[in-house]
Coordinates of C-alpha atoms in Angstrom, one line a residue:
Chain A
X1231 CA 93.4 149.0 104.8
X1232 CA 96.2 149.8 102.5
X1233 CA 96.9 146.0 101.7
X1234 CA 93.1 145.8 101.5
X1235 CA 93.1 148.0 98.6
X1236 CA 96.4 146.6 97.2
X1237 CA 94.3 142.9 97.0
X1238 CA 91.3 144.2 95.5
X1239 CA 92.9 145.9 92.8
X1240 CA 95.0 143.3 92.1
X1241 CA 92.5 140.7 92.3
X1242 CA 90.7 143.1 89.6
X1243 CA 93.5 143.6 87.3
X1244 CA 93.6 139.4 87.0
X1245 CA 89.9 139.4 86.2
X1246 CA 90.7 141.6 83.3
X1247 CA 94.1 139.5 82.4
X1248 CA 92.2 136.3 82.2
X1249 CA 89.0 136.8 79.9
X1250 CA 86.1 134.7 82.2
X1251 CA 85.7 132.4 79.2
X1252 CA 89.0 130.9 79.1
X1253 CA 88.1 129.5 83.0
X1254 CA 85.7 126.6 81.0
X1255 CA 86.7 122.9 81.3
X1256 CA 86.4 121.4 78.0
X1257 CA 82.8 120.3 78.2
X1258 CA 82.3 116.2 77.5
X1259 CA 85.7 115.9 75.6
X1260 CA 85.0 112.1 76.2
X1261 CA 81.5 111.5 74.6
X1262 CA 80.5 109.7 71.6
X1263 CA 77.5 111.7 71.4
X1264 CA 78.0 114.3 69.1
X1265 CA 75.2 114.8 67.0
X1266 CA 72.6 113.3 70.0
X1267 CA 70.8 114.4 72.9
X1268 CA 71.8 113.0 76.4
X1269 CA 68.2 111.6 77.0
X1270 CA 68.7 109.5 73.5
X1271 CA 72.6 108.9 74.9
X1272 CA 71.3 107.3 77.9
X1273 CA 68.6 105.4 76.7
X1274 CA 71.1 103.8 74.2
X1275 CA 73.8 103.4 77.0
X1276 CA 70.9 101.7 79.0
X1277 CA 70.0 99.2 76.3
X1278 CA 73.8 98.5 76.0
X1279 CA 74.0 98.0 79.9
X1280 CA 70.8 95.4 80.0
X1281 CA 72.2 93.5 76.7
X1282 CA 75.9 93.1 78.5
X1283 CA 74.6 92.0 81.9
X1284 CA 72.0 89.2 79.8
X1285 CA 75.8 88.1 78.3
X1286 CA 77.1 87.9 81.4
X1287 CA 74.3 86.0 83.2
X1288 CA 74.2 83.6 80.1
X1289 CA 78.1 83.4 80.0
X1290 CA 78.1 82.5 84.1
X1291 CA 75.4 80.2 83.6
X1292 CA 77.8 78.0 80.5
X1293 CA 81.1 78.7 82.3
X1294 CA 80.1 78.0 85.8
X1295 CA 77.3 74.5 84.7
X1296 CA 80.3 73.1 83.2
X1297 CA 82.7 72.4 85.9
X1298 CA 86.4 72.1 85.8
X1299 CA 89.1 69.4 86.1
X1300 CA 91.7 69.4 88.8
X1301 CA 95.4 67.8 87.4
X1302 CA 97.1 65.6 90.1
X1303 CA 99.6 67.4 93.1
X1304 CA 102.9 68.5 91.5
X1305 CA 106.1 67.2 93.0
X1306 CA 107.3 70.0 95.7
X1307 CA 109.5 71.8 94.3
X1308 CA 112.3 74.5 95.8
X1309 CA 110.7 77.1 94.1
X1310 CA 107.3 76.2 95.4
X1311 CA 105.6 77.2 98.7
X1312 CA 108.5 79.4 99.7
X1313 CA 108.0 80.4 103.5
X1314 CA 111.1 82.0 105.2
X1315 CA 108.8 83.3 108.1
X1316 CA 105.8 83.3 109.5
X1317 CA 103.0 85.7 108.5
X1318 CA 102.0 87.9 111.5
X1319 CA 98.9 86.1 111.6
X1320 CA 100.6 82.5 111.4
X1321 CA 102.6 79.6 109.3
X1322 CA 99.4 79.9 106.3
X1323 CA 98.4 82.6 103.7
X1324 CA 95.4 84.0 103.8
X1325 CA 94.3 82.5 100.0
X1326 CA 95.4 78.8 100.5
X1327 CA 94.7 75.6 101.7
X1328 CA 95.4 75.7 105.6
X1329 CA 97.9 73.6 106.5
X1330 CA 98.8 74.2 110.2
X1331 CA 95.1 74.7 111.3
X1332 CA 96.0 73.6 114.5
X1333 CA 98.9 76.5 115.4
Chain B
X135 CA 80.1 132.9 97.2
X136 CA 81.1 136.1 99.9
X137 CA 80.2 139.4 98.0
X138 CA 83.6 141.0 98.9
X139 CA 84.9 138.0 97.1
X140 CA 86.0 139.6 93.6
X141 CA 87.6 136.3 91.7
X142 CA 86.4 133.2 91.6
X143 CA 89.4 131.3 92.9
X144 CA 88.5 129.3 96.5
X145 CA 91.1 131.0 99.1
X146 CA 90.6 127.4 101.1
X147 CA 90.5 127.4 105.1
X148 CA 93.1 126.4 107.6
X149 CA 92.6 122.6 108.4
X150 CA 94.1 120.2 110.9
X151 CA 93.2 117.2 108.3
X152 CA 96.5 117.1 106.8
X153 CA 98.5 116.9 109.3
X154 CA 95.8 114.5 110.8
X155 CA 96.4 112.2 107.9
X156 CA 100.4 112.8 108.1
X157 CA 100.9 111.2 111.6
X158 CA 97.5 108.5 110.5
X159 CA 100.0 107.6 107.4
X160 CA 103.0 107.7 109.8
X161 CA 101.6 105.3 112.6
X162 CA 100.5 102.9 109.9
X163 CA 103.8 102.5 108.2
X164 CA 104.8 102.1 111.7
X165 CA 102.5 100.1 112.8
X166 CA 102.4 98.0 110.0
X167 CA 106.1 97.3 110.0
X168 CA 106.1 96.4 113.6
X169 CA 103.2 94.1 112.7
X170 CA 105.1 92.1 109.8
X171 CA 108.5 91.9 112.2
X172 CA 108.3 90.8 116.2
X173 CA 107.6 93.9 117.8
X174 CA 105.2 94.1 120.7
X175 CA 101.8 96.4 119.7
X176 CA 102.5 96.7 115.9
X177 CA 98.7 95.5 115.4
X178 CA 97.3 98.1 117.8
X179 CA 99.3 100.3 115.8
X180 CA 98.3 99.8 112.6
X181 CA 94.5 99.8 113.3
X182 CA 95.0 102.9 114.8
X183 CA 96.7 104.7 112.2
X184 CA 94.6 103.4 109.9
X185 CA 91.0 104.5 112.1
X186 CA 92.7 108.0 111.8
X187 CA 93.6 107.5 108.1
X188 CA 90.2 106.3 107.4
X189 CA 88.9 108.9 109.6
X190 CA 90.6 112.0 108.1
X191 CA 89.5 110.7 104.6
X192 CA 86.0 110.9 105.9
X193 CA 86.4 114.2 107.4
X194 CA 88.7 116.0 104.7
X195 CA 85.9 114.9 102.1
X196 CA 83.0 115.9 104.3
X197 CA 84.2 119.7 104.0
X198 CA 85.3 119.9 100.7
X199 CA 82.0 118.1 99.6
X200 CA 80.7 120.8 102.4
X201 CA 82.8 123.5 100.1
X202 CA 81.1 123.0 97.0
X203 CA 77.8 122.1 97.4
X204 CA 76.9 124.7 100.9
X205 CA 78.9 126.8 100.0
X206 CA 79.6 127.0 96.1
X207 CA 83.1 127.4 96.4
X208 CA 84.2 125.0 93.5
X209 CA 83.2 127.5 90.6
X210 CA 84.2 126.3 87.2
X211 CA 88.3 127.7 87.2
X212 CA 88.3 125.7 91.0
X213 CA 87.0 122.5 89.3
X214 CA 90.0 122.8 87.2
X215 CA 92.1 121.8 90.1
X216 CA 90.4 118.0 90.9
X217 CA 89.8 117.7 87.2
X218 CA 94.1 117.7 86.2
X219 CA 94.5 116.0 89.7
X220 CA 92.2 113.2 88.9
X221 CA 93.8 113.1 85.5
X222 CA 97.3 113.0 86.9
X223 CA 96.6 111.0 89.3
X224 CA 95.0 108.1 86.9
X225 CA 98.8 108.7 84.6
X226 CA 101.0 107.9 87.6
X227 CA 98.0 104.7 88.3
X228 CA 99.5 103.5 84.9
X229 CA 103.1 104.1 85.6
X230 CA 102.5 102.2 88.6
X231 CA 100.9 98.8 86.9
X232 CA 103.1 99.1 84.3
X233 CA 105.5 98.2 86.3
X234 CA 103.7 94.6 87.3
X235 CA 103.2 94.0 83.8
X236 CA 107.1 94.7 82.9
X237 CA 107.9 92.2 86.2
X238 CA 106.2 89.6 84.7
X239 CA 107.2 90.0 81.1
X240 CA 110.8 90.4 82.3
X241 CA 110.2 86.7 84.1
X242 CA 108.0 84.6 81.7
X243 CA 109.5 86.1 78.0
X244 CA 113.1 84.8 79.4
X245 CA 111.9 81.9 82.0
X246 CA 115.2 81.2 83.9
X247 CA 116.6 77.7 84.6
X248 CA 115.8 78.1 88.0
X249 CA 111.9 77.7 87.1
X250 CA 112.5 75.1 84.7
X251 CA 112.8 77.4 81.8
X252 CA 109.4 77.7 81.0
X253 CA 106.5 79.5 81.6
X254 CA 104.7 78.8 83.3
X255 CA 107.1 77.3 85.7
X256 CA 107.1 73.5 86.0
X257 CA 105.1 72.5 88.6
X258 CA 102.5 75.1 88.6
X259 CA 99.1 74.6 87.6
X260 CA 97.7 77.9 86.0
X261 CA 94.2 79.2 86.7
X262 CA 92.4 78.0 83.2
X263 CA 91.9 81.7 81.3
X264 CA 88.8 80.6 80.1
X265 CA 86.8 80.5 83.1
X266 CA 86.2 83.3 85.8
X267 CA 88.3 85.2 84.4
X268 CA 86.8 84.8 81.0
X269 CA 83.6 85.3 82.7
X270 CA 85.1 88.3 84.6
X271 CA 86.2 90.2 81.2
X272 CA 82.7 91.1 80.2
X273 CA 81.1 92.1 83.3
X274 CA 83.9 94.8 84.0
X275 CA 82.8 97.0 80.5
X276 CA 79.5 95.9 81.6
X277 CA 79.5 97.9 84.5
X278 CA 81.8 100.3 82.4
X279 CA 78.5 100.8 80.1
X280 CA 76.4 101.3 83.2
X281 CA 78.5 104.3 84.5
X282 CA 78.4 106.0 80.7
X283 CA 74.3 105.2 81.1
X284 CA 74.8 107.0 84.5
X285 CA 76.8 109.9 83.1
X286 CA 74.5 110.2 80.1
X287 CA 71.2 110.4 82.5
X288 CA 72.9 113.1 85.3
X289 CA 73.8 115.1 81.8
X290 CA 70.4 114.6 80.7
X291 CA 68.4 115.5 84.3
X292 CA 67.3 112.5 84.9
X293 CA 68.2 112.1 88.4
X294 CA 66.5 108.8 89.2
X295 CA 67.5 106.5 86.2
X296 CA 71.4 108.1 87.1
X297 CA 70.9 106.6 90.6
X298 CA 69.5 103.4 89.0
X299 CA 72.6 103.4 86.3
X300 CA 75.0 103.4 89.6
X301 CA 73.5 100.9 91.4
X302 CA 73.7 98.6 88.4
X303 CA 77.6 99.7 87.7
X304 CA 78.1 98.7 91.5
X305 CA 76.2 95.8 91.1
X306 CA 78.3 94.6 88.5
X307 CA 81.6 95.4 90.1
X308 CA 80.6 93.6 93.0
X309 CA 79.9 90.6 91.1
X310 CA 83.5 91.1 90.1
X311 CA 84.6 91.2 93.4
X312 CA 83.3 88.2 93.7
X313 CA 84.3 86.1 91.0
X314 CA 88.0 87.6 91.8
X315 CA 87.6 86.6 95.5
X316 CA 86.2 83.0 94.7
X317 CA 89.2 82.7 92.2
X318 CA 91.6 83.5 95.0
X319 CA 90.5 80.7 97.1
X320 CA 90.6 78.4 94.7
X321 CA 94.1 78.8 93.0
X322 CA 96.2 75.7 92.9
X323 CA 99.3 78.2 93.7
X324 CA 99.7 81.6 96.5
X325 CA 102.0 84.3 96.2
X326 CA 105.1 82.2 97.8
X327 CA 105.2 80.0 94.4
X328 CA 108.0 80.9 92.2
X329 CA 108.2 84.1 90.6
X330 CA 104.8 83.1 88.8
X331 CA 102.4 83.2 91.8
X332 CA 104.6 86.4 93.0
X333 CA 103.9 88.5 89.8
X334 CA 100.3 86.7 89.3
X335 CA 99.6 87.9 93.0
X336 CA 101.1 91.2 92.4
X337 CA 99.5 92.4 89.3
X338 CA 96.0 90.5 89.8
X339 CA 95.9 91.2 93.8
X340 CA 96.3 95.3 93.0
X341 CA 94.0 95.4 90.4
X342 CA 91.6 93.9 92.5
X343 CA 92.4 96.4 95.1
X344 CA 91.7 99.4 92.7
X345 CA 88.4 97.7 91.9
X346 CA 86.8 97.7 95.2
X347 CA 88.4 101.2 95.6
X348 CA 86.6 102.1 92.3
X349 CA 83.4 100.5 93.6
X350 CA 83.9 102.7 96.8
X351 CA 84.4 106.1 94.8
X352 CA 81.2 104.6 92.9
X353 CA 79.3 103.9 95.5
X354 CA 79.4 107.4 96.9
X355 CA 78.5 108.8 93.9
X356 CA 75.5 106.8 93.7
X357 CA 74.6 108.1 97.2
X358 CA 75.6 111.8 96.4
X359 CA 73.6 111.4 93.1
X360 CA 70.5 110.0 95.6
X361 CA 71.2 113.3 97.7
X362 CA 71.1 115.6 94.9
X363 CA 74.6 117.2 94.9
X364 CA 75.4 116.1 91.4
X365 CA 74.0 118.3 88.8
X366 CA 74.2 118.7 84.9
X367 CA 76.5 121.4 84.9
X368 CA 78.8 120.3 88.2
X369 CA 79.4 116.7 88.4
X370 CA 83.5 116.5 89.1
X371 CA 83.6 113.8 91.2
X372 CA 81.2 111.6 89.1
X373 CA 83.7 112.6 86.3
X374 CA 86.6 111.5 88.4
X375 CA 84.9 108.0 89.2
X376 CA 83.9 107.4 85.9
X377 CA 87.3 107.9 84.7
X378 CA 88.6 106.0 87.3
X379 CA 86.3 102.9 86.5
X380 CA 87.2 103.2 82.9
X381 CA 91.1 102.5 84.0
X382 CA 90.6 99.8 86.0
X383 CA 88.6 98.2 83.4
X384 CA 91.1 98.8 80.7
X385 CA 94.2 97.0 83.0
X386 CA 91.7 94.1 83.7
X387 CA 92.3 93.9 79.9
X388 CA 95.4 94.0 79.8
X389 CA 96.2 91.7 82.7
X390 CA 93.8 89.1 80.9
X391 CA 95.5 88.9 77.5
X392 CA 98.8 89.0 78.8
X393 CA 98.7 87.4 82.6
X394 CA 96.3 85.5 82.3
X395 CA 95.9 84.1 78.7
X396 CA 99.4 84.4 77.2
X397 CA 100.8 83.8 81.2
X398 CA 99.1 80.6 81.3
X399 CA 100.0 78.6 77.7

């Protein structure tokens, strides 16, 4: 009872300490959109979304149509393809070119 | 909120999820260094530490999403708390890549004889810059647009075009994913090829990781959008996402120009 009343004045006295307004998280410290509404802020950021996935599309389309060249095999060096034990799943990495498929 | 509750703090319940997650994170390091040495069991215990990992992460965030939305314990001084976490949180992300990007500046500005003296090192045959991954650097603050269109429409009310806007920042990262993932099995070099392929892996293989973590922390946004628990005036964990997605955008950057593009000439 006693610790009861202890709490609840306590827990009083800090409301009064700490003024309810200071308790607000700085409201959209990251937005561009100062002077705007958020309906005319997503519309915009809408348009901008469409116009970079068209780039992207049309960017894949030229990258990916015009294929690449592959250079001969370098010579094995000793800094190359260093294996001092096995992976727990075998002798090959996961992202390579198996070459114990058999094991 | 209780009536005889006189502050708005959130006094938070006893829970068994963190010591849940303790011995999940302790059998996995366990687990997973049995697995990489010859110890008997190491993979049994590694997937289950990390089926009890995954498992309090799905828990733990059940009731605090529980917290705030049923029972409207996250009032604006408790939204504090996961606002400077987030924050913090994204600070020590950057410490920790700028650590990959110090690695390999430390080995290409100074190549050592070893590796031919050059950089690349002789023998290796660098992933061309200006393919996937020149492809990859616009769809990244694509989907970073897509997430402000999102942010914009949940400020604005407009609950259905906010759902739309995450589906398409998803969309996007996925493609991402992808293009990263189709990269990967195509490199002329792996992680075991000189101290290139090592920091390449490194730097490249973590971003990646944050991406489809991002893309996770996005997707359940889009589905607590769908729900209806984000709102114009409480939307923390969109905020934390968003901020999240802007990061990993930002190192993709980063690793482009410098891994990438200056890495590879």
């Amino acid at each position: 009872m006693a610790t009861a009343i202890v709490r609840s004045a306590l827990s009083r006295s800090s409301i009064r300490l700490t003024p309810r307004t200071s308790f607000a998280p700085p409201k959209r410290n990251m937005s561009s959109s100062a002077g705007h509404d958020d309906a005319y802020e997503a519309a915009k950021w809408e348009k901008i979304t469409y116009l970079g996935a068209a780039s992207c599309t049309a960017l894949a389309v030229w990258i990916l149509s015009k294929g690449h060249h592959h250079g001969e095999d370098p010579p094995a060096y000793p800094y190359m393809h260093i294996r001092n034990k096995e992976f727990p799943w075998g002798p090959d990495g996961l992202f390579e070119v198996k070459h114990n498929e058999g094991h | 909120m209780i009536e005889s509750q006189r502050h708005s703090y959130h006094l938070v319940d006893p829970s068994p999820w963190p010591i849940s997650g303790s011995l999940g994170a302790l059998a996995t390091t366990v687990g997973g260094v049995m697995y990489m040495h010859p110890f008997q069991g190491g993979a049994r215990l590694l997937s289950l530490g990390l089926i009890f990992l995954l498992y309090t992460m799905f828990v733990w965030w059940r009731d605090v999403l529980r917290e705030s939305t049923l029972e409207g314990h996250h009032t604006k001084v408790v939204q504090l708390g996961p606002r400077y976490g987030s924050i913090l949180f994204i600070v020590s992300e950057v410490m920790f890549f700028f650590a990959f990007f110090w690695a390999s500046s430390h080995s290409s500005l100074a190549p050592a004889v070893e590796i031919g003296g050059i950089w690349p090192p002789k023998g290796i045959g660098v992933l061309d810059p200006w393919e996937i991954p020149f492809l990859n650097t616009p769809i990244l603050p694509s989907s970073g647009a897509a997430v402000t269109w999102a942010h914009h429409a949940i400020l604005a009310g407009k609950e259905k075009r906010a759902v739309y806007a995450l589906v398409a920042t998803v969309l996007l990262a996925l493609v991402f994913t992808g293009f990263q993932g189709m990269e990967y099995y195509q490199a002329p070099f792996t992680i075991s090829d000189s101290i290139y392929g090592s920091t390449f892996f490194l730097a490249t293989g973590f971003h990646g990781f944050h991406v489809i973590i991002g893309t996770l922390f996005l997707i359940i946004c889009g589905i607590r959008q769908y729900l209806g628990h984000l709102t114009k005036e409480h939307h923390v964990g969109f905020e934390a996402a968003a901020w999240y997605w802007h990061f990993v955008d930002v190192v993709w950057l980063f690793l482009f120009v410098s891994i990438y593009w200056w890495g590879g000439i």
